[in-house]
Structures are given as C-alpha cells and as structure tokens.
Amino acid sequence: MLTGMLNGLFGGGGGMVAVPYLEHIAGYPAVNAHATAIAAVLPATLVSAAVYLFFGLVPLAVLLPVSLGVAAGGFFGAKLLGKLDPRYTSLAFALLMLAAGVKMLL
C-alpha cells in the first residue's frame, strides 16, 4: 500500500520503496526485485493516471508523445535489465536515488 501511495503521490516513486524492500527484506535478487517492483507498480500507475486524467491534471497535448517515449524506454530498459550484472543494476539504482534526493534538496 505504501508503494502505491508513493507512486500516486510522486508519479512513479513507489519503486524506490519496493525495490529495496524486495531485495533486503524479502530477499529477492536485484534483477527479480526490480522486475517485480515494476510489475507491481503498474496497477497503481494505471489508477493514478485515471485520477490525474479525471481531475484534468494531464496536459493532453503532451500525453501521447511522452507516453510513446516512456513506453519505448521501458521496453529497452526491461530488455537491458536481464543482461546487466545485478551489482551494476543495484549501483545504478542507488546512484539514481541519490541524484534524485540531491536534486530535491537543491
């Protein structure tokens, strides 16, 4: 539930809670934790998107091009996840979270 709430609130931030939980508490390998988090966040993302659309928070002129780019990136990122060394995947995820945190503070 926390993952879904964060995903709805921050537009995708739920994975930043789900991945460490799945890796360190549930004991999943990094690749499985990332893949499971993405799959689990999908329903929350769909519900959040419906709410955002209902309340007119989505600029419709931007929706299609952004969606196509994000979908293409998701496809290639998912294919790449299975090919990367899990240590590098975890390191890249940690660096991304660190960069996002520093950006938010500045």
XYZ file of N, CA, C and O in Angstrom:
424
model
N 0.827 -1.193 0.000
C 0.000 0.000 0.000
C 0.874 1.260 0.000
O 0.566 2.222 -0.688
N 1.962 1.235 0.771
C 2.874 2.385 0.810
C 3.461 2.635 -0.582
O 3.556 3.778 -1.027
N 3.832 1.567 -1.264
C 4.380 1.705 -2.623
C 3.370 2.370 -3.543
O 3.703 3.285 -4.293
N 2.117 1.934 -3.492
C 1.081 2.520 -4.331
C 0.821 3.971 -3.997
O 0.647 4.811 -4.883
N 0.809 4.289 -2.700
C 0.577 5.670 -2.283
C 1.706 6.586 -2.772
O 1.455 7.664 -3.304
N 2.943 6.138 -2.601
C 4.076 6.941 -3.071
C 4.068 7.075 -4.585
O 4.399 8.126 -5.120
N 3.673 6.001 -5.264
C 3.598 6.047 -6.722
C 2.567 7.079 -7.174
O 2.812 7.847 -8.089
N 1.416 7.095 -6.519
C 0.387 8.069 -6.865
C 0.785 9.485 -6.515
O 0.499 10.432 -7.247
N 1.475 9.636 -5.403
C 1.869 10.956 -4.935
C 3.024 11.542 -5.736
O 3.020 12.709 -6.095
N 4.013 10.706 -6.044
C 5.218 11.197 -6.706
C 5.332 10.789 -8.168
O 6.341 11.058 -8.807
N 4.333 10.119 -8.706
C 4.369 9.749 -10.118
C 5.433 8.726 -10.455
O 6.209 8.910 -11.367
N 5.503 7.652 -9.735
C 6.455 6.594 -10.040
C 7.443 6.330 -8.925
O 8.265 5.441 -9.036
N 7.367 7.044 -7.856
C 8.312 6.871 -6.757
C 8.120 5.600 -5.958
O 8.938 5.272 -5.113
N 7.047 4.874 -6.211
C 6.793 3.654 -5.456
C 7.883 2.616 -5.604
O 8.187 1.879 -4.673
N 8.490 2.559 -6.768
C 9.564 1.600 -6.993
C 10.769 1.839 -6.109
O 11.502 0.912 -5.785
N 10.952 3.079 -5.705
C 12.092 3.389 -4.835
C 11.904 2.823 -3.436
O 12.860 2.707 -2.686
N 10.689 2.474 -3.089
C 10.423 1.800 -1.822
C 10.356 0.292 -2.048
O 10.890 -0.493 -1.266
N 9.717 -0.112 -3.136
C 9.506 -1.528 -3.399
C 10.813 -2.279 -3.657
O 11.001 -3.386 -3.147
N 11.724 -1.704 -4.431
C 12.955 -2.411 -4.778
C 13.804 -2.709 -3.547
O 14.174 -3.873 -3.323
N 14.125 -1.724 -2.699
C 14.910 -2.068 -1.508
C 14.192 -3.067 -0.594
O 14.824 -3.956 -0.015
N 12.864 -2.934 -0.471
C 12.113 -3.885 0.345
C 12.261 -5.299 -0.221
O 12.560 -6.249 0.511
N 12.028 -5.449 -1.524
C 12.093 -6.769 -2.134
C 13.499 -7.368 -2.063
O 13.657 -8.574 -1.878
N 14.522 -6.531 -2.184
C 15.895 -7.028 -2.118
C 16.315 -7.374 -0.691
O 16.791 -8.471 -0.431
N 16.154 -6.423 0.216
C 16.765 -6.557 1.536
C 15.867 -7.218 2.584
O 16.373 -7.841 3.508
N 14.581 -7.102 2.441
C 13.685 -7.701 3.433
C 13.115 -9.020 2.912
O 13.113 -10.023 3.614
N 12.654 -9.018 1.667
C 12.084 -10.240 1.101
C 13.162 -11.182 0.553
O 12.904 -12.354 0.327
N 14.378 -10.660 0.315
C 15.495 -11.494 -0.104
C 15.561 -11.852 -1.581
O 16.246 -12.793 -1.964
N 14.875 -11.090 -2.433
C 14.930 -11.356 -3.863
C 16.242 -10.853 -4.445
O 16.767 -9.830 -4.009
N 16.764 -11.537 -5.470
C 17.926 -10.999 -6.182
C 17.549 -9.662 -6.836
O 16.375 -9.410 -7.124
N 18.535 -8.828 -7.096
C 18.293 -7.479 -7.605
C 17.446 -7.471 -8.873
O 16.502 -6.686 -8.988
N 17.756 -8.340 -9.820
C 17.012 -8.351 -11.085
C 15.540 -8.673 -10.827
O 14.645 -8.013 -11.358
N 15.279 -9.663 -9.983
C 13.896 -10.029 -9.668
C 13.193 -8.927 -8.895
O 11.997 -8.676 -9.111
N 13.913 -8.262 -8.000
C 13.316 -7.174 -7.220
C 12.897 -6.026 -8.130
O 11.789 -5.488 -7.998
N 13.750 -5.650 -9.069
C 13.423 -4.560 -9.989
C 12.241 -4.939 -10.888
O 11.314 -4.150 -11.064
N 12.280 -6.153 -11.435
C 11.206 -6.592 -12.327
C 9.881 -6.698 -11.580
O 8.830 -6.282 -12.087
N 9.910 -7.236 -10.368
C 8.686 -7.380 -9.574
C 8.132 -6.017 -9.186
O 6.914 -5.795 -9.235
N 9.009 -5.091 -8.818
C 8.559 -3.752 -8.442
C 7.863 -3.071 -9.610
O 6.801 -2.463 -9.444
N 8.435 -3.184 -10.791
C 7.815 -2.576 -11.971
C 6.443 -3.187 -12.234
O 5.466 -2.484 -12.479
N 6.371 -4.520 -12.178
C 5.093 -5.188 -12.422
C 4.064 -4.826 -11.355
O 2.881 -4.643 -11.655
N 4.502 -4.681 -10.106
C 3.581 -4.354 -9.018
C 3.124 -2.900 -9.077
O 2.005 -2.580 -8.669
N 3.965 -2.025 -9.581
C 3.627 -0.608 -9.654
C 2.662 -0.322 -10.816
O 1.941 0.674 -10.795
N 2.602 -1.209 -11.791
C 1.736 -0.988 -12.946
C 0.278 -0.711 -12.561
O -0.288 0.282 -13.020
N -0.368 -1.543 -11.727
C -1.766 -1.226 -11.380
C -1.911 0.118 -10.669
O -2.853 0.873 -10.939
N -0.968 0.438 -9.787
C -1.024 1.729 -9.090
C -0.869 2.876 -10.078
O -1.534 3.910 -9.962
N -0.008 2.697 -11.062
C 0.204 3.724 -12.071
C -1.059 3.934 -12.900
O -1.431 5.076 -13.198
N -1.717 2.857 -13.269
C -2.951 2.976 -14.054
C -4.045 3.693 -13.267
O -4.734 4.568 -13.807
N -4.180 3.352 -11.987
C -5.189 4.013 -11.149
C -4.839 5.484 -10.979
O -5.700 6.362 -11.125
N -3.583 5.783 -10.686
C -3.158 7.176 -10.521
C -3.383 7.971 -11.799
O -3.855 9.111 -11.758
N -3.050 7.370 -12.937
C -3.241 8.053 -14.222
C -4.715 8.366 -14.450
O -5.055 9.465 -14.913
N -5.583 7.430 -14.118
C -7.023 7.672 -14.287
C -7.481 8.837 -13.416
O -8.257 9.694 -13.856
N -6.995 8.898 -12.185
C -7.364 10.003 -11.281
C -6.834 11.319 -11.820
O -7.552 12.320 -11.867
N -5.576 11.331 -12.261
C -4.989 12.555 -12.806
C -5.773 13.031 -14.033
O -6.033 14.221 -14.193
N -6.137 12.103 -14.915
C -6.918 12.454 -16.108
C -8.290 12.990 -15.715
O -8.757 13.994 -16.264
N -8.949 12.337 -14.767
C -10.279 12.747 -14.323
C -10.280 14.182 -13.794
O -11.194 14.949 -14.046
N -9.222 14.540 -13.059
C -9.149 15.877 -12.479
C -8.491 16.897 -13.404
O -8.244 18.036 -12.998
N -8.208 16.514 -14.641
C -7.663 17.447 -15.621
C -6.235 17.875 -15.350
O -5.828 18.960 -15.764
N -5.460 17.033 -14.695
C -4.083 17.385 -14.350
C -3.069 17.010 -15.434
O -1.893 17.325 -15.306
N -3.541 16.332 -16.480
C -2.642 15.876 -17.537
C -2.828 16.754 -18.771
O -3.925 16.821 -19.316
N -1.765 17.449 -19.216
C -1.879 18.200 -20.467
C -1.953 17.215 -21.633
O -0.971 16.565 -21.978
N -3.121 17.072 -22.211
C -3.365 16.039 -23.218
C -2.480 16.168 -24.445
O -2.138 15.159 -25.075
N -2.068 17.377 -24.800
C -1.202 17.559 -25.967
C 0.172 16.920 -25.750
O 0.860 16.574 -26.712
N 0.552 16.755 -24.519
C 1.864 16.199 -24.190
C 1.777 14.691 -23.936
O 2.767 13.973 -24.063
N 0.594 14.203 -23.616
C 0.413 12.820 -23.194
C 0.911 11.797 -24.211
O 1.690 10.910 -23.860
N 0.506 11.897 -25.463
C 0.889 10.887 -26.450
C 2.392 10.842 -26.704
O 2.994 9.767 -26.606
N 3.053 11.967 -27.007
C 4.499 11.862 -27.265
C 5.286 11.389 -26.037
O 6.221 10.582 -26.176
N 4.908 11.852 -24.870
C 5.617 11.416 -23.665
C 5.370 9.929 -23.424
O 6.292 9.170 -23.104
N 4.125 9.487 -23.592
C 3.785 8.078 -23.383
C 4.552 7.170 -24.332
O 5.035 6.103 -23.933
N 4.664 7.578 -25.589
C 5.404 6.765 -26.554
C 6.878 6.661 -26.180
O 7.471 5.580 -26.241
N 7.465 7.776 -25.777
C 8.869 7.760 -25.365
C 9.099 6.926 -24.121
O 10.053 6.141 -24.045
N 8.210 7.063 -23.149
C 8.339 6.290 -21.908
C 8.143 4.803 -22.188
O 8.866 3.957 -21.652
N 7.179 4.462 -23.035
C 6.940 3.051 -23.369
C 8.161 2.450 -24.074
O 8.579 1.330 -23.763
N 8.739 3.186 -25.015
C 9.936 2.694 -25.706
C 11.091 2.527 -24.721
O 11.793 1.506 -24.742
N 11.276 3.495 -23.852
C 12.327 3.385 -22.851
C 12.092 2.218 -21.909
O 13.033 1.506 -21.536
N 10.844 1.999 -21.529
C 10.516 0.865 -20.668
C 10.825 -0.462 -21.331
O 11.357 -1.390 -20.699
N 10.513 -0.565 -22.604
C 10.801 -1.794 -23.349
C 12.300 -2.080 -23.371
O 12.750 -3.166 -23.021
N 13.081 -1.080 -23.781
C 14.523 -1.293 -23.887
C 15.178 -1.456 -22.515
O 16.101 -2.252 -22.356
N 14.680 -0.738 -21.525
C 15.215 -0.894 -20.179
C 14.954 -2.283 -19.617
O 15.819 -2.885 -18.990
N 13.754 -2.821 -19.867
C 13.425 -4.168 -19.392
C 14.284 -5.222 -20.073
O 14.731 -6.178 -19.442
N 14.521 -5.044 -21.369
C 15.391 -5.990 -22.074
C 16.824 -5.902 -21.551
O 17.499 -6.913 -21.411
N 17.266 -4.710 -21.225
C 18.619 -4.497 -20.728
C 18.792 -5.045 -19.310
O 19.862 -5.556 -18.965
N 17.750 -4.985 -18.493
C 17.843 -5.428 -17.097
C 18.329 -6.868 -17.000
O 19.167 -7.184 -16.160
N 17.831 -7.736 -17.848
C 18.234 -9.136 -17.801
C 19.655 -9.389 -18.258
O 20.205 -10.454 -18.018
N 20.271 -8.407 -18.889
C 21.619 -8.575 -19.427
C 22.699 -7.944 -18.540
O 23.874 -8.227 -18.714
N 22.288 -7.077 -17.639
C 23.262 -6.383 -16.798
C 23.636 -7.209 -15.576
O 22.815 -7.969 -15.058
N 24.841 -7.026 -15.100
C 25.269 -7.632 -13.843
C 24.431 -7.024 -12.722
O 24.312 -5.796 -12.639
N 23.831 -7.847 -11.872
C 22.973 -7.322 -10.801
C 23.664 -6.298 -9.894
O 23.027 -5.390 -9.383
N 24.965 -6.419 -9.726
C 25.684 -5.429 -8.907
C 25.611 -4.050 -9.547
O 25.435 -3.050 -8.860
N 25.730 -4.004 -10.865
C 25.664 -2.720 -11.556
C 24.247 -2.157 -11.554
O 24.048 -0.949 -11.485
N 23.273 -3.056 -11.635
C 21.879 -2.615 -11.576
C 21.595 -1.966 -10.228
O 21.013 -0.886 -10.155
N 22.034 -2.623 -9.150
C 21.818 -2.065 -7.808
C 22.574 -0.758 -7.622
O 22.055 0.190 -7.038
N 23.797 -0.696 -8.120
C 24.587 0.525 -8.012
C 23.937 1.661 -8.805
O 23.822 2.788 -8.300
N 23.493 1.377 -10.012
C 22.841 2.405 -10.831
C 21.567 2.900 -10.149
O 21.284 4.106 -10.147
N 20.799 1.989 -9.558
C 19.573 2.371 -8.865
C 19.900 3.252 -7.659
O 19.254 4.280 -7.439
N 20.917 2.880 -6.894
C 21.314 3.677 -5.727
C 21.788 5.068 -6.149
O 21.446 6.069 -5.505
N 22.562 5.146 -7.228
C 23.035 6.441 -7.708
C 21.877 7.304 -8.204
O 21.863 8.515 -7.980
N 20.907 6.682 -8.859
C 19.733 7.412 -9.317
C 18.940 7.966 -8.135
O 18.524 9.118 -8.139
N 18.766 7.145 -7.092
C 18.048 7.621 -5.898
C 18.824 8.751 -5.222
O 18.238 9.735 -4.781
N 20.147 8.630 -5.153
C 20.975 9.674 -4.557
C 20.874 10.963 -5.358
O 20.678 12.047 -4.792
N 20.978 10.852 -6.676
C 20.877 12.046 -7.534
C 19.515 12.707 -7.390
O 19.410 13.940 -7.316
N 18.468 11.903 -7.344
C 17.109 12.473 -7.183
C 16.986 13.180 -5.835
O 16.412 14.261 -5.753
N 17.553 12.584 -4.787
C 17.498 13.213 -3.471
C 18.267 14.530 -3.432
O 17.783 15.531 -2.890
N 19.457 14.551 -4.019
C 20.247 15.792 -4.049
C 19.517 16.861 -4.856
O 19.439 18.022 -4.446
N 18.940 16.459 -5.994
C 18.200 17.427 -6.811
C 17.019 18.013 -6.037
O 16.741 19.208 -6.121
N 16.337 17.174 -5.278
C 15.189 17.651 -4.499
C 15.631 18.638 -3.420
O 14.913 19.587 -3.124
N 16.794 18.422 -2.842
C 17.286 19.322 -1.798
C 17.747 20.665 -2.362
O 17.649 21.687 -1.693
N 18.246 20.643 -3.593
C 18.754 21.880 -4.200
C 17.637 22.522 -4.999
O 17.533 23.591 -5.320
